[in-house]
Amino acid sequence: EVQLVESGGGLIQPGGSLRLSCAASGFTVSSNYMSWVRQAPGKGLEWVSVIYSGGSTYYADSVKGRFTISRDNSKNTLYLQMNSLRAEDTAVYYCARDQGQQPNSWFDPWGQGTLVTVSS
Amino acid sequence: QSVLTQPPSVSGAPGQRVTISCTGSSSNIGAGYDVHWYQQLPGTAPKLLIYGNSNRPSGVPDRFSGSKSGTSASLAITGLQAEDEADYYCQSYDSSLRRVFGGGTKLTVL
């Protein structure tokens, strides 16, 4: 069964750092494009970052320079390193697999999400 | 402000047909990029509903259909059921190298 399970969320003070993990099963992370998508409380979905199978990475302007997407092929796991966190980064963070022919890809499946709360 | 524009809410009675629009621009939908739709039930992660403008993944009822024309796309739900009450999001690609979402539409089954 294809599955994604996120972890690492929690309460963090403004300016702090946090690393999210997304463990995959049923497919190989390194052979796929993988994204992070977030959803602020009561708000819509916002794409955050993508890592291509070749290793190229891209970020939304709102997180560029602060967040880093990476993967560990031996653990079949995707990561999101979040630094200089701000209150507006508070959200549920989902990892998702990019499916289909780029750039017309879609997200499937999605993980269950992990909540990040940035507050003092 | 989302790149793709959706109505905040729509509603319909059981058995009725509703449509949800998704309006973009010449840098995303109008540029020929595909539109995809997701359903998010309360308290759960989004789930793929329609991909490639009009294709249904295995397991999605044929009551759900998608279309695209020009700079817009639409999701239609026929034979509305109580379990369809959820938030719906459209998604596409923008020539600024970004994946973009609509702001979401809350469907209420009356």
PDB file of C-alpha atoms in Angstrom:
ATOM      1  CA  GLU A   1       0.000   0.000   0.000  1.00  0.00           C
ATOM      2  CA  VAL A   2       1.273   3.447  -0.921  1.00  0.00           C
ATOM      3  CA  GLN A   3       1.447   5.560   2.238  1.00  0.00           C
ATOM      4  CA  LEU A   4       3.043   8.713   3.638  1.00  0.00           C
ATOM      5  CA  VAL A   5       3.422   9.400   7.356  1.00  0.00           C
ATOM      6  CA  GLU A   6       4.595  12.801   8.605  1.00  0.00           C
ATOM      7  CA  SER A   7       6.149  13.560  11.978  1.00  0.00           C
ATOM      8  CA  GLY A   8       8.114  16.260  13.735  1.00  0.00           C
ATOM      9  CA  GLY A   9       5.534  18.960  14.224  1.00  0.00           C
ATOM     10  CA  GLY A  10       5.025  20.801  17.483  1.00  0.00           C
ATOM     11  CA  LEU A  11       5.108  24.128  19.285  1.00  0.00           C
ATOM     12  CA  ILE A  12       8.128  26.287  18.519  1.00  0.00           C
ATOM     13  CA  GLN A  13       9.022  29.874  19.384  1.00  0.00           C
ATOM     14  CA  PRO A  14       9.383  32.527  16.675  1.00  0.00           C
ATOM     15  CA  GLY A  15      12.868  32.430  15.215  1.00  0.00           C
ATOM     16  CA  GLY A  16      13.263  28.759  16.058  1.00  0.00           C
ATOM     17  CA  SER A  17      13.920  25.732  13.866  1.00  0.00           C
ATOM     18  CA  LEU A  18      12.102  22.480  13.277  1.00  0.00           C
ATOM     19  CA  ARG A  19      12.603  19.501  10.979  1.00  0.00           C
ATOM     20  CA  LEU A  20       9.643  17.617   9.594  1.00  0.00           C
ATOM     21  CA  SER A  21       9.900  14.045   8.353  1.00  0.00           C
ATOM     22  CA  CYS A  22       7.753  12.125   5.903  1.00  0.00           C
ATOM     23  CA  ALA A  23       8.260   8.365   5.796  1.00  0.00           C
ATOM     24  CA  ALA A  24       7.103   6.681   2.619  1.00  0.00           C
ATOM     25  CA  SER A  25       6.056   3.095   2.049  1.00  0.00           C
ATOM     26  CA  GLY A  26       4.949   1.283  -1.068  1.00  0.00           C
ATOM     27  CA  PHE A  27       7.090   3.392  -3.406  1.00  0.00           C
ATOM     28  CA  THR A  28      10.576   4.922  -3.637  1.00  0.00           C
ATOM     29  CA  VAL A  29      10.896   8.582  -2.666  1.00  0.00           C
ATOM     30  CA  SER A  30      14.049   9.139  -4.714  1.00  0.00           C
ATOM     31  CA  SER A  31      12.322   7.994  -7.923  1.00  0.00           C
ATOM     32  CA  ASN A  32       9.515  10.490  -7.564  1.00  0.00           C
ATOM     33  CA  TYR A  33       8.921  14.205  -7.314  1.00  0.00           C
ATOM     34  CA  MET A  34       7.879  14.964  -3.722  1.00  0.00           C
ATOM     35  CA  SER A  35       6.252  18.101  -2.334  1.00  0.00           C
ATOM     36  CA  TRP A  36       5.321  19.758   0.921  1.00  0.00           C
ATOM     37  CA  VAL A  37       1.984  21.570   1.108  1.00  0.00           C
ATOM     38  CA  ARG A  38       0.728  23.481   4.136  1.00  0.00           C
ATOM     39  CA  GLN A  39      -2.621  24.662   5.424  1.00  0.00           C
ATOM     40  CA  ALA A  40      -2.915  27.431   7.996  1.00  0.00           C
ATOM     41  CA  PRO A  41      -5.755  27.019  10.514  1.00  0.00           C
ATOM     42  CA  GLY A  42      -9.071  27.623   8.775  1.00  0.00           C
ATOM     43  CA  LYS A  43      -7.331  28.546   5.517  1.00  0.00           C
ATOM     44  CA  GLY A  44      -6.672  26.999   2.142  1.00  0.00           C
ATOM     45  CA  LEU A  45      -3.812  24.930   0.763  1.00  0.00           C
ATOM     46  CA  GLU A  46      -0.436  26.470  -0.042  1.00  0.00           C
ATOM     47  CA  TRP A  47       2.312  24.670  -1.930  1.00  0.00           C
ATOM     48  CA  VAL A  48       5.630  25.039  -0.070  1.00  0.00           C
ATOM     49  CA  SER A  49       8.384  23.121  -1.816  1.00  0.00           C
ATOM     50  CA  VAL A  50       9.246  20.324  -4.243  1.00  0.00           C
ATOM     51  CA  ILE A  51      12.248  18.071  -4.761  1.00  0.00           C
ATOM     52  CA  TYR A  52      12.643  16.444  -8.135  1.00  0.00           C
ATOM     53  CA  SER A  53      13.907  12.904  -8.607  1.00  0.00           C
ATOM     54  CA  GLY A  54      17.119  14.390  -9.994  1.00  0.00           C
ATOM     55  CA  GLY A  55      17.580  16.426  -6.822  1.00  0.00           C
ATOM     56  CA  SER A  56      16.558  19.892  -7.981  1.00  0.00           C
ATOM     57  CA  THR A  57      14.561  21.831  -5.405  1.00  0.00           C
ATOM     58  CA  TYR A  58      12.094  24.722  -5.637  1.00  0.00           C
ATOM     59  CA  TYR A  59      10.351  26.815  -3.013  1.00  0.00           C
ATOM     60  CA  ALA A  60       7.426  29.160  -2.605  1.00  0.00           C
ATOM     61  CA  ASP A  61       8.536  32.770  -2.232  1.00  0.00           C
ATOM     62  CA  SER A  62       7.127  32.803   1.309  1.00  0.00           C
ATOM     63  CA  VAL A  63       9.662  30.240   2.547  1.00  0.00           C
ATOM     64  CA  LYS A  64      12.606  30.702   0.176  1.00  0.00           C
ATOM     65  CA  GLY A  65      15.868  31.075   2.081  1.00  0.00           C
ATOM     66  CA  ARG A  66      14.355  29.734   5.315  1.00  0.00           C
ATOM     67  CA  PHE A  67      13.142  26.225   4.448  1.00  0.00           C
ATOM     68  CA  THR A  68      15.122  23.362   2.907  1.00  0.00           C
ATOM     69  CA  ILE A  69      13.647  20.234   1.376  1.00  0.00           C
ATOM     70  CA  SER A  70      15.743  17.070   1.269  1.00  0.00           C
ATOM     71  CA  ARG A  71      15.485  13.306   1.311  1.00  0.00           C
ATOM     72  CA  ASP A  72      17.314  10.287   2.713  1.00  0.00           C
ATOM     73  CA  ASN A  73      17.235   7.538   0.128  1.00  0.00           C
ATOM     74  CA  SER A  74      18.357   4.869   2.600  1.00  0.00           C
ATOM     75  CA  LYS A  75      15.411   5.673   4.855  1.00  0.00           C
ATOM     76  CA  ASN A  76      12.972   6.386   2.010  1.00  0.00           C
ATOM     77  CA  THR A  77      12.102   9.576   3.850  1.00  0.00           C
ATOM     78  CA  LEU A  78      11.447  13.190   2.846  1.00  0.00           C
ATOM     79  CA  TYR A  79      12.376  16.106   5.100  1.00  0.00           C
ATOM     80  CA  LEU A  80      11.594  19.775   5.498  1.00  0.00           C
ATOM     81  CA  GLN A  81      14.064  21.795   7.536  1.00  0.00           C
ATOM     82  CA  MET A  82      12.378  24.982   8.706  1.00  0.00           C
ATOM     83  CA  ASN A  83      14.501  27.812  10.096  1.00  0.00           C
ATOM     84  CA  SER A  84      13.709  31.365  11.229  1.00  0.00           C
ATOM     85  CA  LEU A  85      10.135  30.356  11.849  1.00  0.00           C
ATOM     86  CA  ARG A  86       7.447  33.020  11.954  1.00  0.00           C
ATOM     87  CA  ALA A  87       3.911  33.082  13.339  1.00  0.00           C
ATOM     88  CA  GLU A  88       2.587  32.960   9.766  1.00  0.00           C
ATOM     89  CA  ASP A  89       4.273  29.564   9.289  1.00  0.00           C
ATOM     90  CA  THR A  90       1.757  28.051  11.703  1.00  0.00           C
ATOM     91  CA  ALA A  91      -0.030  25.348   9.714  1.00  0.00           C
ATOM     92  CA  VAL A  92      -0.621  21.681   9.159  1.00  0.00           C
ATOM     93  CA  TYR A  93       2.172  20.480   6.894  1.00  0.00           C
ATOM     94  CA  TYR A  94       1.413  17.697   4.430  1.00  0.00           C
ATOM     95  CA  CYS A  95       3.853  15.763   2.295  1.00  0.00           C
ATOM     96  CA  ALA A  96       2.582  14.483  -1.021  1.00  0.00           C
ATOM     97  CA  ARG A  97       3.859  12.639  -4.056  1.00  0.00           C
ATOM     98  CA  ASP A  98       3.833  14.469  -7.366  1.00  0.00           C
ATOM     99  CA  GLN A  99       2.177  12.204  -9.905  1.00  0.00           C
ATOM    100  CA  GLY A 100       1.975  12.455 -13.658  1.00  0.00           C
ATOM    101  CA  GLN A 101       3.901  14.233 -16.383  1.00  0.00           C
ATOM    102  CA  GLN A 102       5.617  17.434 -15.276  1.00  0.00           C
ATOM    103  CA  PRO A 103       4.656  20.209 -15.072  1.00  0.00           C
ATOM    104  CA  ASN A 104       1.046  18.981 -15.159  1.00  0.00           C
ATOM    105  CA  SER A 105       1.504  16.860 -12.059  1.00  0.00           C
ATOM    106  CA  TRP A 106      -0.969  16.328  -9.290  1.00  0.00           C
ATOM    107  CA  PHE A 107      -0.600  15.346  -5.621  1.00  0.00           C
ATOM    108  CA  ASP A 108      -1.370  11.756  -4.718  1.00  0.00           C
ATOM    109  CA  PRO A 109      -1.185  10.372  -2.126  1.00  0.00           C
ATOM    110  CA  TRP A 110      -1.057  12.809   0.780  1.00  0.00           C
ATOM    111  CA  GLY A 111       0.159  12.152   4.283  1.00  0.00           C
ATOM    112  CA  GLN A 112      -2.054  12.735   7.292  1.00  0.00           C
ATOM    113  CA  GLY A 113      -0.294  16.003   8.129  1.00  0.00           C
ATOM    114  CA  THR A 114       1.673  17.311  11.091  1.00  0.00           C
ATOM    115  CA  LEU A 115       0.825  20.528  12.942  1.00  0.00           C
ATOM    116  CA  VAL A 116       3.449  23.217  13.399  1.00  0.00           C
ATOM    117  CA  THR A 117       2.579  26.027  15.795  1.00  0.00           C
ATOM    118  CA  VAL A 118       4.880  29.039  15.973  1.00  0.00           C
ATOM    119  CA  SER A 119       4.144  31.022  19.096  1.00  0.00           C
ATOM    120  CA  SER A 120       5.826  32.472  22.146  1.00  0.00           C
TER     121      SER A 120
ATOM    122  CA  GLN B   1      -5.047  36.023  -2.216  1.00  0.00           C
ATOM    123  CA  SER B   2      -4.966  32.744  -4.142  1.00  0.00           C
ATOM    124  CA  VAL B   3      -3.680  32.574  -7.707  1.00  0.00           C
ATOM    125  CA  LEU B   4      -6.736  30.524  -8.704  1.00  0.00           C
ATOM    126  CA  THR B   5     -10.162  31.904  -7.749  1.00  0.00           C
ATOM    127  CA  GLN B   6     -12.957  29.728  -6.392  1.00  0.00           C
ATOM    128  CA  PRO B   7     -16.300  30.699  -4.834  1.00  0.00           C
ATOM    129  CA  PRO B   8     -16.032  30.493  -1.035  1.00  0.00           C
ATOM    130  CA  SER B   9     -19.154  28.399  -0.753  1.00  0.00           C
ATOM    131  CA  VAL B  10     -21.809  26.537  -2.707  1.00  0.00           C
ATOM    132  CA  SER B  11     -24.793  24.550  -1.543  1.00  0.00           C
ATOM    133  CA  GLY B  12     -27.384  22.157  -2.847  1.00  0.00           C
ATOM    134  CA  ALA B  13     -30.053  19.748  -1.743  1.00  0.00           C
ATOM    135  CA  PRO B  14     -29.566  15.989  -1.847  1.00  0.00           C
ATOM    136  CA  GLY B  15     -29.904  14.674  -5.382  1.00  0.00           C
ATOM    137  CA  GLN B  16     -29.182  18.035  -6.994  1.00  0.00           C
ATOM    138  CA  ARG B  17     -26.292  19.065  -9.214  1.00  0.00           C
ATOM    139  CA  VAL B  18     -23.745  21.670  -8.173  1.00  0.00           C
ATOM    140  CA  THR B  19     -20.742  23.133  -9.916  1.00  0.00           C
ATOM    141  CA  ILE B  20     -17.615  24.746  -8.520  1.00  0.00           C
ATOM    142  CA  SER B  21     -15.630  27.096 -10.703  1.00  0.00           C
ATOM    143  CA  CYS B  22     -11.884  27.712 -10.716  1.00  0.00           C
ATOM    144  CA  THR B  23     -10.684  30.800 -12.555  1.00  0.00           C
ATOM    145  CA  GLY B  24      -7.059  31.383 -13.427  1.00  0.00           C
ATOM    146  CA  SER B  25      -5.103  33.437 -15.925  1.00  0.00           C
ATOM    147  CA  SER B  26      -2.892  33.260 -19.003  1.00  0.00           C
ATOM    148  CA  SER B  27       0.062  32.182 -16.851  1.00  0.00           C
ATOM    149  CA  ASN B  28      -1.584  29.047 -15.487  1.00  0.00           C
ATOM    150  CA  ILE B  29      -4.853  27.507 -16.718  1.00  0.00           C
ATOM    151  CA  GLY B  30      -4.915  29.719 -19.806  1.00  0.00           C
ATOM    152  CA  ALA B  31      -1.379  28.664 -20.665  1.00  0.00           C
ATOM    153  CA  GLY B  32      -2.633  25.117 -21.141  1.00  0.00           C
ATOM    154  CA  TYR B  33      -1.658  23.625 -17.824  1.00  0.00           C
ATOM    155  CA  ASP B  34      -3.900  20.915 -16.433  1.00  0.00           C
ATOM    156  CA  VAL B  35      -6.288  21.420 -13.534  1.00  0.00           C
ATOM    157  CA  HIS B  36      -6.712  18.938 -10.704  1.00  0.00           C
ATOM    158  CA  TRP B  37      -9.304  18.794  -7.940  1.00  0.00           C
ATOM    159  CA  TYR B  38      -9.104  17.640  -4.327  1.00  0.00           C
ATOM    160  CA  GLN B  39     -11.728  16.857  -1.734  1.00  0.00           C
ATOM    161  CA  GLN B  40     -11.001  17.561   1.925  1.00  0.00           C
ATOM    162  CA  LEU B  41     -13.454  16.086   4.391  1.00  0.00           C
ATOM    163  CA  PRO B  42     -13.561  17.762   7.819  1.00  0.00           C
ATOM    164  CA  GLY B  43     -10.457  17.041   9.871  1.00  0.00           C
ATOM    165  CA  THR B  44      -8.751  14.965   7.188  1.00  0.00           C
ATOM    166  CA  ALA B  45      -6.039  15.364   4.583  1.00  0.00           C
ATOM    167  CA  PRO B  46      -6.960  16.345   1.022  1.00  0.00           C
ATOM    168  CA  LYS B  47      -7.736  13.506  -1.360  1.00  0.00           C
ATOM    169  CA  LEU B  48      -7.313  13.519  -5.146  1.00  0.00           C
ATOM    170  CA  LEU B  49     -10.691  13.742  -6.850  1.00  0.00           C
ATOM    171  CA  ILE B  50      -9.994  14.682 -10.492  1.00  0.00           C
ATOM    172  CA  TYR B  51      -6.667  14.798 -12.328  1.00  0.00           C
ATOM    173  CA  GLY B  52      -5.736  16.051 -15.759  1.00  0.00           C
ATOM    174  CA  ASN B  53      -8.839  18.235 -16.031  1.00  0.00           C
ATOM    175  CA  SER B  54     -11.370  15.422 -16.311  1.00  0.00           C
ATOM    176  CA  ASN B  55      -9.961  12.086 -15.175  1.00  0.00           C
ATOM    177  CA  ARG B  56     -11.216  10.234 -12.113  1.00  0.00           C
ATOM    178  CA  PRO B  57      -8.879   8.082 -10.017  1.00  0.00           C
ATOM    179  CA  SER B  58     -10.020   4.568  -9.275  1.00  0.00           C
ATOM    180  CA  GLY B  59     -12.659   4.593  -6.571  1.00  0.00           C
ATOM    181  CA  VAL B  60     -14.050   8.083  -7.233  1.00  0.00           C
ATOM    182  CA  PRO B  61     -17.732   7.890  -8.174  1.00  0.00           C
ATOM    183  CA  ASP B  62     -18.746   9.034 -11.646  1.00  0.00           C
ATOM    184  CA  ARG B  63     -20.989  11.612  -9.972  1.00  0.00           C
ATOM    185  CA  PHE B  64     -17.847  13.762  -9.952  1.00  0.00           C
ATOM    186  CA  SER B  65     -16.666  15.247 -13.230  1.00  0.00           C
ATOM    187  CA  GLY B  66     -14.261  17.959 -14.315  1.00  0.00           C
ATOM    188  CA  SER B  67     -13.866  20.194 -17.306  1.00  0.00           C
ATOM    189  CA  LYS B  68     -11.636  23.002 -18.496  1.00  0.00           C
ATOM    190  CA  SER B  69     -12.057  25.816 -20.974  1.00  0.00           C
ATOM    191  CA  GLY B  70      -9.864  28.831 -21.583  1.00  0.00           C
ATOM    192  CA  THR B  71      -8.675  30.259 -18.304  1.00  0.00           C
ATOM    193  CA  SER B  72     -11.223  28.397 -16.166  1.00  0.00           C
ATOM    194  CA  ALA B  73     -12.138  24.931 -14.974  1.00  0.00           C
ATOM    195  CA  SER B  74     -15.170  23.450 -13.290  1.00  0.00           C
ATOM    196  CA  LEU B  75     -16.002  20.587 -10.990  1.00  0.00           C
ATOM    197  CA  ALA B  76     -19.514  19.183 -11.251  1.00  0.00           C
ATOM    198  CA  ILE B  77     -21.157  16.952  -8.678  1.00  0.00           C
ATOM    199  CA  THR B  78     -24.431  15.272  -9.612  1.00  0.00           C
ATOM    200  CA  GLY B  79     -26.797  13.331  -7.363  1.00  0.00           C
ATOM    201  CA  LEU B  80     -25.535  15.267  -4.354  1.00  0.00           C
ATOM    202  CA  GLN B  81     -25.155  13.190  -1.183  1.00  0.00           C
ATOM    203  CA  ALA B  82     -24.668  14.184   2.447  1.00  0.00           C
ATOM    204  CA  GLU B  83     -21.187  12.611   2.419  1.00  0.00           C
ATOM    205  CA  ASP B  84     -20.112  15.063  -0.301  1.00  0.00           C
ATOM    206  CA  GLU B  85     -20.114  17.890   2.254  1.00  0.00           C
ATOM    207  CA  ALA B  86     -16.476  18.959   2.261  1.00  0.00           C
ATOM    208  CA  ASP B  87     -14.003  21.567   1.059  1.00  0.00           C
ATOM    209  CA  TYR B  88     -12.938  21.356  -2.578  1.00  0.00           C
ATOM    210  CA  TYR B  89      -9.703  22.756  -4.021  1.00  0.00           C
ATOM    211  CA  CYS B  90      -8.495  23.189  -7.581  1.00  0.00           C
ATOM    212  CA  GLN B  91      -4.780  23.082  -8.393  1.00  0.00           C
ATOM    213  CA  SER B  92      -2.688  23.858 -11.452  1.00  0.00           C
ATOM    214  CA  TYR B  93       0.792  24.969 -12.448  1.00  0.00           C
ATOM    215  CA  ASP B  94       1.914  28.524 -12.988  1.00  0.00           C
ATOM    216  CA  SER B  95       4.631  29.636 -15.362  1.00  0.00           C
ATOM    217  CA  SER B  96       6.410  31.190 -12.375  1.00  0.00           C
ATOM    218  CA  LEU B  97       7.514  27.589 -11.648  1.00  0.00           C
ATOM    219  CA  ARG B  98       4.978  27.127  -8.936  1.00  0.00           C
ATOM    220  CA  ARG B  99       2.211  24.745  -8.175  1.00  0.00           C
ATOM    221  CA  VAL B 100      -0.845  26.843  -7.318  1.00  0.00           C
ATOM    222  CA  PHE B 101      -4.121  26.203  -5.542  1.00  0.00           C
ATOM    223  CA  GLY B 102      -7.502  27.827  -5.471  1.00  0.00           C
ATOM    224  CA  GLY B 103      -8.738  29.276  -2.195  1.00  0.00           C
ATOM    225  CA  GLY B 104     -11.131  26.403  -1.670  1.00  0.00           C
ATOM    226  CA  THR B 105     -14.912  26.041  -1.805  1.00  0.00           C
ATOM    227  CA  LYS B 106     -17.032  24.771   1.062  1.00  0.00           C
ATOM    228  CA  LEU B 107     -19.869  22.584  -0.172  1.00  0.00           C
ATOM    229  CA  THR B 108     -22.914  22.417   2.072  1.00  0.00           C
ATOM    230  CA  VAL B 109     -25.553  19.753   1.491  1.00  0.00           C
ATOM    231  CA  LEU B 110     -28.832  21.237   2.633  1.00  0.00           C
TER     232      LEU B 110
END
